[in-house]
Every structure is written in structure tokens, then in C-alpha cells.
PDB file of C-alpha atoms in Angstrom:
ATOM      1  CA  MET A 968       3.123 -16.243  10.109  1.00  0.00           C
ATOM      2  CA  PRO A 969       3.662 -16.926  13.834  1.00  0.00           C
ATOM      3  CA  ALA A 970       0.594 -16.201  15.931  1.00  0.00           C
ATOM      4  CA  ALA A 971       2.395 -13.553  17.975  1.00  0.00           C
ATOM      5  CA  SER A 972       3.494 -11.682  14.845  1.00  0.00           C
ATOM      6  CA  PHE A 973       0.004 -11.844  13.365  1.00  0.00           C
ATOM      7  CA  TYR A 974      -1.520 -10.553  16.586  1.00  0.00           C
ATOM      8  CA  ALA A 975       0.994  -7.711  16.771  1.00  0.00           C
ATOM      9  CA  ARG A 976       0.208  -6.729  13.182  1.00  0.00           C
ATOM     10  CA  ARG A 977      -3.514  -6.636  13.872  1.00  0.00           C
ATOM     11  CA  ILE A 978      -2.992  -4.503  16.970  1.00  0.00           C
ATOM     12  CA  ALA A 979      -0.770  -2.103  15.027  1.00  0.00           C
ATOM     13  CA  ARG A 980      -3.340  -1.813  12.261  1.00  0.00           C
ATOM     14  CA  ARG A 981      -6.163  -1.203  14.719  1.00  0.00           C
ATOM     15  CA  ALA A 982      -4.073   1.564  16.257  1.00  0.00           C
ATOM     16  CA  THR A 983      -3.691   3.114  12.804  1.00  0.00           C
ATOM     17  CA  VAL A 984      -7.452   3.004  12.230  1.00  0.00           C
ATOM     18  CA  LEU A 985      -8.186   4.488  15.637  1.00  0.00           C
ATOM     19  CA  ALA A 986      -5.599   7.225  15.096  1.00  0.00           C
ATOM     20  CA  ALA A 987      -7.164   8.136  11.760  1.00  0.00           C
ATOM     21  CA  THR A 988     -10.610   8.236  13.310  1.00  0.00           C
ATOM     22  CA  ALA A 989      -9.373  10.376  16.184  1.00  0.00           C
ATOM     23  CA  THR A 990      -7.729  12.802  13.780  1.00  0.00           C
ATOM     24  CA  LEU A 991     -10.965  13.018  11.833  1.00  0.00           C
ATOM     25  CA  SER A 992     -13.039  13.818  14.885  1.00  0.00           C
ATOM     26  CA  VAL A 993     -10.611  16.459  16.144  1.00  0.00           C
ATOM     27  CA  THR A 994      -9.581  18.232  12.960  1.00  0.00           C
ATOM     28  CA  GLY A 995     -11.974  17.192  10.212  1.00  0.00           C
ATOM     29  CA  LEU A 996      -8.995  17.020   7.865  1.00  0.00           C
ATOM     30  CA  LEU A 997     -10.041  13.633   6.543  1.00  0.00           C
ATOM     31  CA  ALA A 998     -13.548  14.728   5.710  1.00  0.00           C
ATOM     32  CA  THR A 999     -12.991  14.176   2.008  1.00  0.00           C
ATOM     33  CA  ALA A1000     -11.184  11.496   0.097  1.00  0.00           C
ATOM     34  CA  PRO A1001      -8.222  12.287  -2.194  1.00  0.00           C
ATOM     35  CA  THR A1002      -9.390  13.942  -5.379  1.00  0.00           C
ATOM     36  CA  ALA A1003      -8.015  11.071  -7.484  1.00  0.00           C
ATOM     37  CA  GLN A1004     -10.112   8.583  -5.558  1.00  0.00           C
ATOM     38  CA  ALA A1005     -12.598   6.612  -7.602  1.00  0.00           C
ATOM     39  CA  ALA A1006     -15.832   5.570  -5.983  1.00  0.00           C
ATOM     40  CA  MET A1007     -18.821   3.298  -6.032  1.00  0.00           C
ATOM     41  CA  PRO A1008     -21.759   4.387  -8.211  1.00  0.00           C
ATOM     42  CA  THR A1009     -23.300   7.587  -6.866  1.00  0.00           C
ATOM     43  CA  PRO A1010     -26.435   6.863  -4.843  1.00  0.00           C
ATOM     44  CA  VAL A1011     -29.661   8.764  -5.338  1.00  0.00           C
ATOM     45  CA  SER A1012     -30.001  12.182  -3.720  1.00  0.00           C
ATOM     46  CA  ALA A1013     -31.175  12.555  -0.129  1.00  0.00           C
ATOM     47  CA  ALA A1014     -34.546  13.846  -1.351  1.00  0.00           C
ATOM     48  CA  THR A1015     -35.005  10.839  -3.635  1.00  0.00           C
ATOM     49  CA  ALA A1016     -33.803   8.505  -0.892  1.00  0.00           C
ATOM     50  CA  ARG A1017     -36.431   9.917   1.459  1.00  0.00           C
ATOM     51  CA  THR A1018     -39.085   9.256  -1.182  1.00  0.00           C
ATOM     52  CA  TYR A1019     -37.783   5.734  -1.762  1.00  0.00           C
ATOM     53  CA  LEU A1020     -37.660   5.048   1.976  1.00  0.00           C
ATOM     54  CA  ALA A1021     -41.287   6.109   2.395  1.00  0.00           C
ATOM     55  CA  SER A1022     -42.304   3.536  -0.208  1.00  0.00           C
ATOM     56  CA  LEU A1023     -40.412   0.562   1.224  1.00  0.00           C
ATOM     57  CA  THR A1024     -42.360  -2.199   2.930  1.00  0.00           C
ATOM     58  CA  VAL A1025     -41.958  -1.940   6.700  1.00  0.00           C
ATOM     59  CA  LYS A1026     -42.061  -5.267   8.503  1.00  0.00           C
ATOM     60  CA  ALA A1027     -40.299  -7.093  11.301  1.00  0.00           C
ATOM     61  CA  GLU A1028     -36.962  -8.500  10.203  1.00  0.00           C
ATOM     62  CA  GLY A1029     -37.159 -12.132   9.203  1.00  0.00           C
ATOM     63  CA  SER A1030     -35.231 -15.086  10.533  1.00  0.00           C
ATOM     64  CA  SER A1031     -31.670 -16.042   9.623  1.00  0.00           C
ATOM     65  CA  THR A1032     -32.742 -19.698   9.497  1.00  0.00           C
ATOM     66  CA  GLY A1033     -31.361 -21.326   6.386  1.00  0.00           C
ATOM     67  CA  TYR A1034     -28.984 -18.463   5.607  1.00  0.00           C
ATOM     68  CA  SER A1035     -25.561 -19.190   4.142  1.00  0.00           C
ATOM     69  CA  ARG A1036     -23.174 -16.958   2.223  1.00  0.00           C
ATOM     70  CA  ASP A1037     -22.933 -19.792  -0.287  1.00  0.00           C
ATOM     71  CA  LEU A1038     -26.522 -18.991  -1.271  1.00  0.00           C
ATOM     72  CA  PHE A1039     -25.212 -15.634  -2.578  1.00  0.00           C
ATOM     73  CA  PRO A1040     -22.431 -16.702  -4.984  1.00  0.00           C
ATOM     74  CA  HIS A1041     -20.058 -13.754  -4.876  1.00  0.00           C
ATOM     75  CA  TRP A1042     -16.833 -12.560  -6.395  1.00  0.00           C
ATOM     76  CA  ILE A1043     -17.794 -14.116  -9.687  1.00  0.00           C
ATOM     77  CA  THR A1044     -15.703 -13.589 -12.814  1.00  0.00           C
ATOM     78  CA  GLN A1045     -16.444 -10.229 -14.441  1.00  0.00           C
ATOM     79  CA  SER A1046     -14.008 -10.337 -17.340  1.00  0.00           C
ATOM     80  CA  GLY A1047     -10.874 -12.307 -18.140  1.00  0.00           C
ATOM     81  CA  ALA A1048      -9.182 -13.219 -14.858  1.00  0.00           C
ATOM     82  CA  CYS A1049     -10.903 -10.431 -12.914  1.00  0.00           C
ATOM     83  CA  ASN A1050     -13.553 -11.213 -10.333  1.00  0.00           C
ATOM     84  CA  THR A1051     -15.865  -8.748  -8.629  1.00  0.00           C
ATOM     85  CA  ARG A1052     -13.504  -8.094  -5.708  1.00  0.00           C
ATOM     86  CA  GLU A1053     -10.636  -7.176  -8.023  1.00  0.00           C
ATOM     87  CA  VAL A1054     -12.880  -4.937 -10.128  1.00  0.00           C
ATOM     88  CA  VAL A1055     -13.918  -2.997  -7.012  1.00  0.00           C
ATOM     89  CA  LEU A1056     -10.331  -2.754  -5.748  1.00  0.00           C
ATOM     90  CA  LYS A1057      -9.286  -1.311  -9.101  1.00  0.00           C
ATOM     91  CA  ARG A1058     -12.262   1.056  -9.192  1.00  0.00           C
ATOM     92  CA  ASP A1059     -11.943   2.330  -5.629  1.00  0.00           C
ATOM     93  CA  GLY A1060      -8.162   2.703  -5.518  1.00  0.00           C
ATOM     94  CA  VAL A1061      -5.572   5.111  -6.845  1.00  0.00           C
ATOM     95  CA  ASN A1062      -2.684   3.982  -9.067  1.00  0.00           C
ATOM     96  CA  VAL A1063      -3.711   0.349  -8.697  1.00  0.00           C
ATOM     97  CA  VAL A1064      -1.422  -2.138 -10.438  1.00  0.00           C
ATOM     98  CA  GLN A1065      -2.726  -5.639 -11.123  1.00  0.00           C
ATOM     99  CA  ASP A1066      -0.760  -8.766 -12.003  1.00  0.00           C
ATOM    100  CA  SER A1067      -1.603 -11.253 -14.755  1.00  0.00           C
ATOM    101  CA  SER A1068      -4.176 -12.868 -12.455  1.00  0.00           C
ATOM    102  CA  CYS A1069      -5.874  -9.480 -11.918  1.00  0.00           C
ATOM    103  CA  ALA A1070      -4.752  -9.387  -8.268  1.00  0.00           C
ATOM    104  CA  ALA A1071      -3.963  -5.883  -7.002  1.00  0.00           C
ATOM    105  CA  VAL A1072      -0.252  -5.837  -6.166  1.00  0.00           C
ATOM    106  CA  SER A1073       0.101  -2.129  -5.404  1.00  0.00           C
ATOM    107  CA  GLY A1074      -1.951   1.017  -5.069  1.00  0.00           C
ATOM    108  CA  SER A1075      -3.586   3.221  -2.470  1.00  0.00           C
ATOM    109  CA  TRP A1076      -7.072   2.926  -1.024  1.00  0.00           C
ATOM    110  CA  TYR A1077      -8.979   5.426   1.085  1.00  0.00           C
ATOM    111  CA  SER A1078     -11.594   3.801   3.296  1.00  0.00           C
ATOM    112  CA  GLU A1079     -14.678   6.021   3.288  1.00  0.00           C
ATOM    113  CA  TYR A1080     -16.056   4.419   6.438  1.00  0.00           C
ATOM    114  CA  ASP A1081     -13.205   5.438   8.749  1.00  0.00           C
ATOM    115  CA  GLY A1082     -10.880   7.786   6.865  1.00  0.00           C
ATOM    116  CA  ALA A1083      -7.908   5.402   6.841  1.00  0.00           C
ATOM    117  CA  THR A1084      -5.626   4.965   3.826  1.00  0.00           C
ATOM    118  CA  TRP A1085      -4.070   1.596   2.960  1.00  0.00           C
ATOM    119  CA  THR A1086      -1.425   0.503   0.478  1.00  0.00           C
ATOM    120  CA  ALA A1087      -1.991  -3.262   0.662  1.00  0.00           C
ATOM    121  CA  ALA A1088      -5.102  -4.834  -0.828  1.00  0.00           C
ATOM    122  CA  SER A1089      -5.060  -7.426   1.961  1.00  0.00           C
ATOM    123  CA  ASP A1090      -6.033  -4.657   4.406  1.00  0.00           C
ATOM    124  CA  LEU A1091      -9.339  -4.128   2.602  1.00  0.00           C
ATOM    125  CA  ASP A1092     -12.649  -5.920   2.508  1.00  0.00           C
ATOM    126  CA  ILE A1093     -15.255  -5.350  -0.160  1.00  0.00           C
ATOM    127  CA  ASP A1094     -18.335  -4.467   1.862  1.00  0.00           C
ATOM    128  CA  HIS A1095     -21.843  -5.258   0.754  1.00  0.00           C
ATOM    129  CA  VAL A1096     -23.513  -2.050   1.924  1.00  0.00           C
ATOM    130  CA  VAL A1097     -26.674  -4.069   2.519  1.00  0.00           C
ATOM    131  CA  ALA A1098     -25.118  -7.200   3.975  1.00  0.00           C
ATOM    132  CA  LEU A1099     -26.030 -10.561   2.505  1.00  0.00           C
ATOM    133  CA  ALA A1100     -27.529 -11.810   5.768  1.00  0.00           C
ATOM    134  CA  GLU A1101     -29.492  -8.562   6.126  1.00  0.00           C
ATOM    135  CA  ALA A1102     -30.825  -9.035   2.605  1.00  0.00           C
ATOM    136  CA  TRP A1103     -31.803 -12.610   3.450  1.00  0.00           C
ATOM    137  CA  ARG A1104     -33.828 -11.419   6.435  1.00  0.00           C
ATOM    138  CA  SER A1105     -35.406  -8.644   4.319  1.00  0.00           C
ATOM    139  CA  GLY A1106     -36.755 -10.766   1.500  1.00  0.00           C
ATOM    140  CA  ALA A1107     -33.847 -12.367  -0.365  1.00  0.00           C
ATOM    141  CA  ASN A1108     -34.602 -15.706   1.283  1.00  0.00           C
ATOM    142  CA  SER A1109     -37.342 -16.122  -1.330  1.00  0.00           C
ATOM    143  CA  TRP A1110     -35.117 -15.263  -4.307  1.00  0.00           C
ATOM    144  CA  THR A1111     -33.548 -17.671  -6.744  1.00  0.00           C
ATOM    145  CA  THR A1112     -29.839 -18.331  -6.387  1.00  0.00           C
ATOM    146  CA  ALA A1113     -29.313 -16.537  -9.697  1.00  0.00           C
ATOM    147  CA  LYS A1114     -30.928 -13.366  -8.336  1.00  0.00           C
ATOM    148  CA  ARG A1115     -28.917 -13.587  -5.118  1.00  0.00           C
ATOM    149  CA  GLN A1116     -25.768 -13.873  -7.229  1.00  0.00           C
ATOM    150  CA  GLN A1117     -26.697 -10.699  -9.096  1.00  0.00           C
ATOM    151  CA  PHE A1118     -27.269  -8.889  -5.802  1.00  0.00           C
ATOM    152  CA  ALA A1119     -23.970 -10.070  -4.305  1.00  0.00           C
ATOM    153  CA  ASN A1120     -22.005  -8.842  -7.327  1.00  0.00           C
ATOM    154  CA  ASP A1121     -23.958  -5.667  -8.108  1.00  0.00           C
ATOM    155  CA  LEU A1122     -21.520  -3.177  -9.622  1.00  0.00           C
ATOM    156  CA  THR A1123     -24.273  -0.919 -10.970  1.00  0.00           C
ATOM    157  CA  ARG A1124     -25.919   0.143  -7.717  1.00  0.00           C
ATOM    158  CA  PRO A1125     -24.015   1.655  -4.732  1.00  0.00           C
ATOM    159  CA  GLN A1126     -23.800  -1.757  -3.035  1.00  0.00           C
ATOM    160  CA  LEU A1127     -20.070  -2.613  -3.079  1.00  0.00           C
ATOM    161  CA  ILE A1128     -17.225  -0.550  -1.619  1.00  0.00           C
ATOM    162  CA  ALA A1129     -13.622  -1.204  -0.555  1.00  0.00           C
ATOM    163  CA  VAL A1130     -13.134  -0.390   3.128  1.00  0.00           C
ATOM    164  CA  THR A1131     -10.850  -1.202   6.062  1.00  0.00           C
ATOM    165  CA  ASP A1132     -11.314  -4.878   6.848  1.00  0.00           C
ATOM    166  CA  ASP A1133     -11.562  -4.458  10.625  1.00  0.00           C
ATOM    167  CA  VAL A1134     -14.282  -1.821  10.211  1.00  0.00           C
ATOM    168  CA  ASN A1135     -16.221  -4.039   7.837  1.00  0.00           C
ATOM    169  CA  GLN A1136     -15.968  -6.928  10.272  1.00  0.00           C
ATOM    170  CA  ALA A1137     -17.237  -4.688  13.080  1.00  0.00           C
ATOM    171  CA  LYS A1138     -20.229  -3.778  10.914  1.00  0.00           C
ATOM    172  CA  SER A1139     -20.948  -7.462  10.237  1.00  0.00           C
ATOM    173  CA  ASP A1140     -24.584  -7.793   9.094  1.00  0.00           C
ATOM    174  CA  LEU A1141     -25.951  -4.900  11.140  1.00  0.00           C
ATOM    175  CA  ASP A1142     -28.456  -2.413   9.744  1.00  0.00           C
ATOM    176  CA  PRO A1143     -28.273   1.403  10.213  1.00  0.00           C
ATOM    177  CA  ALA A1144     -30.226   1.242  13.488  1.00  0.00           C
ATOM    178  CA  GLU A1145     -27.327  -0.793  14.865  1.00  0.00           C
ATOM    179  CA  TRP A1146     -24.275   0.484  12.970  1.00  0.00           C
ATOM    180  CA  LEU A1147     -23.243   3.531  10.961  1.00  0.00           C
ATOM    181  CA  PRO A1148     -19.799   4.415   9.572  1.00  0.00           C
ATOM    182  CA  PRO A1149     -17.555   5.911  12.263  1.00  0.00           C
ATOM    183  CA  ARG A1150     -16.659   8.695   9.815  1.00  0.00           C
ATOM    184  CA  THR A1151     -19.747  10.809  10.424  1.00  0.00           C
ATOM    185  CA  THR A1152     -19.378  12.882   7.251  1.00  0.00           C
ATOM    186  CA  TYR A1153     -19.982   9.719   5.204  1.00  0.00           C
ATOM    187  CA  ARG A1154     -23.208   8.718   6.922  1.00  0.00           C
ATOM    188  CA  CYS A1155     -25.435  10.646   4.546  1.00  0.00           C
ATOM    189  CA  THR A1156     -23.907   8.906   1.527  1.00  0.00           C
ATOM    190  CA  TYR A1157     -24.149   5.572   3.325  1.00  0.00           C
ATOM    191  CA  ALA A1158     -27.847   6.041   4.107  1.00  0.00           C
ATOM    192  CA  ARG A1159     -28.545   7.103   0.523  1.00  0.00           C
ATOM    193  CA  ALA A1160     -26.702   4.023  -0.756  1.00  0.00           C
ATOM    194  CA  TRP A1161     -28.558   1.731   1.659  1.00  0.00           C
ATOM    195  CA  VAL A1162     -31.989   3.009   0.647  1.00  0.00           C
ATOM    196  CA  HIS A1163     -31.071   3.053  -3.058  1.00  0.00           C
ATOM    197  CA  THR A1164     -30.036  -0.601  -2.852  1.00  0.00           C
ATOM    198  CA  LYS A1165     -33.028  -1.782  -0.822  1.00  0.00           C
ATOM    199  CA  TYR A1166     -35.420   0.081  -3.106  1.00  0.00           C
ATOM    200  CA  TYR A1167     -33.949  -1.318  -6.320  1.00  0.00           C
ATOM    201  CA  TRP A1168     -33.922  -4.878  -5.005  1.00  0.00           C
ATOM    202  CA  GLY A1169     -37.353  -4.670  -3.368  1.00  0.00           C
ATOM    203  CA  LEU A1170     -36.159  -5.431   0.142  1.00  0.00           C
ATOM    204  CA  SER A1171     -38.081  -4.499   3.269  1.00  0.00           C
ATOM    205  CA  VAL A1172     -36.998  -2.421   6.271  1.00  0.00           C
ATOM    206  CA  ASP A1173     -37.894  -2.843   9.919  1.00  0.00           C
ATOM    207  CA  SER A1174     -39.241   0.076  11.940  1.00  0.00           C
ATOM    208  CA  ALA A1175     -36.011   0.831  13.836  1.00  0.00           C
ATOM    209  CA  GLU A1176     -34.003   0.690  10.614  1.00  0.00           C
ATOM    210  CA  LYS A1177     -36.428   3.068   8.886  1.00  0.00           C
ATOM    211  CA  SER A1178     -36.310   5.511  11.791  1.00  0.00           C
ATOM    212  CA  ALA A1179     -32.490   5.532  11.802  1.00  0.00           C
ATOM    213  CA  LEU A1180     -32.376   6.122   8.060  1.00  0.00           C
ATOM    214  CA  GLN A1181     -34.929   8.926   8.283  1.00  0.00           C
ATOM    215  CA  SER A1182     -32.841  10.592  10.967  1.00  0.00           C
ATOM    216  CA  VAL A1183     -29.694  10.488   8.857  1.00  0.00           C
ATOM    217  CA  LEU A1184     -31.410  11.540   5.623  1.00  0.00           C
ATOM    218  CA  ASN A1185     -33.192  14.454   7.318  1.00  0.00           C
ATOM    219  CA  GLY A1186     -29.778  15.814   8.226  1.00  0.00           C
ATOM    220  CA  CYS A1187     -28.347  15.559   4.722  1.00  0.00           C
TER     221      CYS A1187
END
């Protein structure tokens, strides 16, 4: 694709995301996803999340030295031709059709982070709620590669979710003290999912991260 066309497409898509977010903030009409929408595993309740959070080790975030995404083998084969990304796209979408290679060729996806709806799988990233680099700095640097692979492909905990790619890229590897979903009505679920994941995997939190999570969870 010519660079100019690609750039124009990205600008148009960003405008769509911003328009959806603006509509949400003004009307609240996008506060809930379509009823047919599937979802990631339900995180623990706010009360349980508060209990979990109180038990997490609080320590300064570690260094990113030595970190590489390759140390967290992800999008591994789950069954047949389907890898983790395709499983999540199928799970989180509506009327998703997959080809013989398990690639999603049609469907509809509602991005919980920003309230946007997409009809092309290429417009979606699969977000690690607790980013791989964040996990590395919170204790995963001492794990085996096998354990990091399990974490990066965890379909059992609320750790993977299909969201607008630009929003996921804006999040990067930031923790809740630095980034929360722009769709404010999803922040409680996000905080519950974050704590649930860190608790299960035995990861630490830093003081600013813990304070931000407490603030969100106290409002749930």
C-alpha cells in the first residue's frame, strides 16, 4: 500500500476511535457492549480484588534490562490451525467466520477499552492486560521460558482481550498508575482483571500502581 494511502487510513481510523470516545463521554450510549458480545474470563469481584491487592508484594518496579518479547513465546498453537490470537478473536467477536487456516475473515468486534466497533480483524490487537514487559519488571524475569509462555497465552485468567490496535499501542507496557482505558465505565473491570492476573501469577506491584488500583476498586 502506498505510504500516503496507509497514512490516510490510519488518520481515518483514529478519527473513528476519537468519535466513538466522544460519543461515549457525551451520551453514555456505548457504556455496554452488544448483548451478543463474548468476553474474556470474568475477573474476580471488586471486593476480592481489594483483598488480593492488599496481599501483593509492594516493591519498586524492576529493570527492563534483558527483556525481549521473544522470552514470552506467544500466539502458540491452541488446537488444529488455531493460535491464541485467533482463539481470542473468535471468543471476543460476534458472528466471526474463520477460514481453513483459522484466520478471522469476517465478524464484528467491540473494543471494551474505547467503545469502538470494528469489522476487520486487522484493526484489533490482542492486549495482554498485564503487559509482558510489565510482568518482566514485576517478577517474570526470574521465570522459566515455559512459565512465561503460559503467561503470554493465558486463556483462563482475564489476561487477554481483543481491543482497538491504536488504543493498545497507546497503552504500551504502562501500568494503571500511568494508563487506564479511555472508556471510564470499563475501568473497574480492567482493575479487577489486572489484580486477578498479578495475584494468580505472583507478580509484584509498585506503590503508585497499588494506589491507582485502590482508587479504581474503591469506586466499583
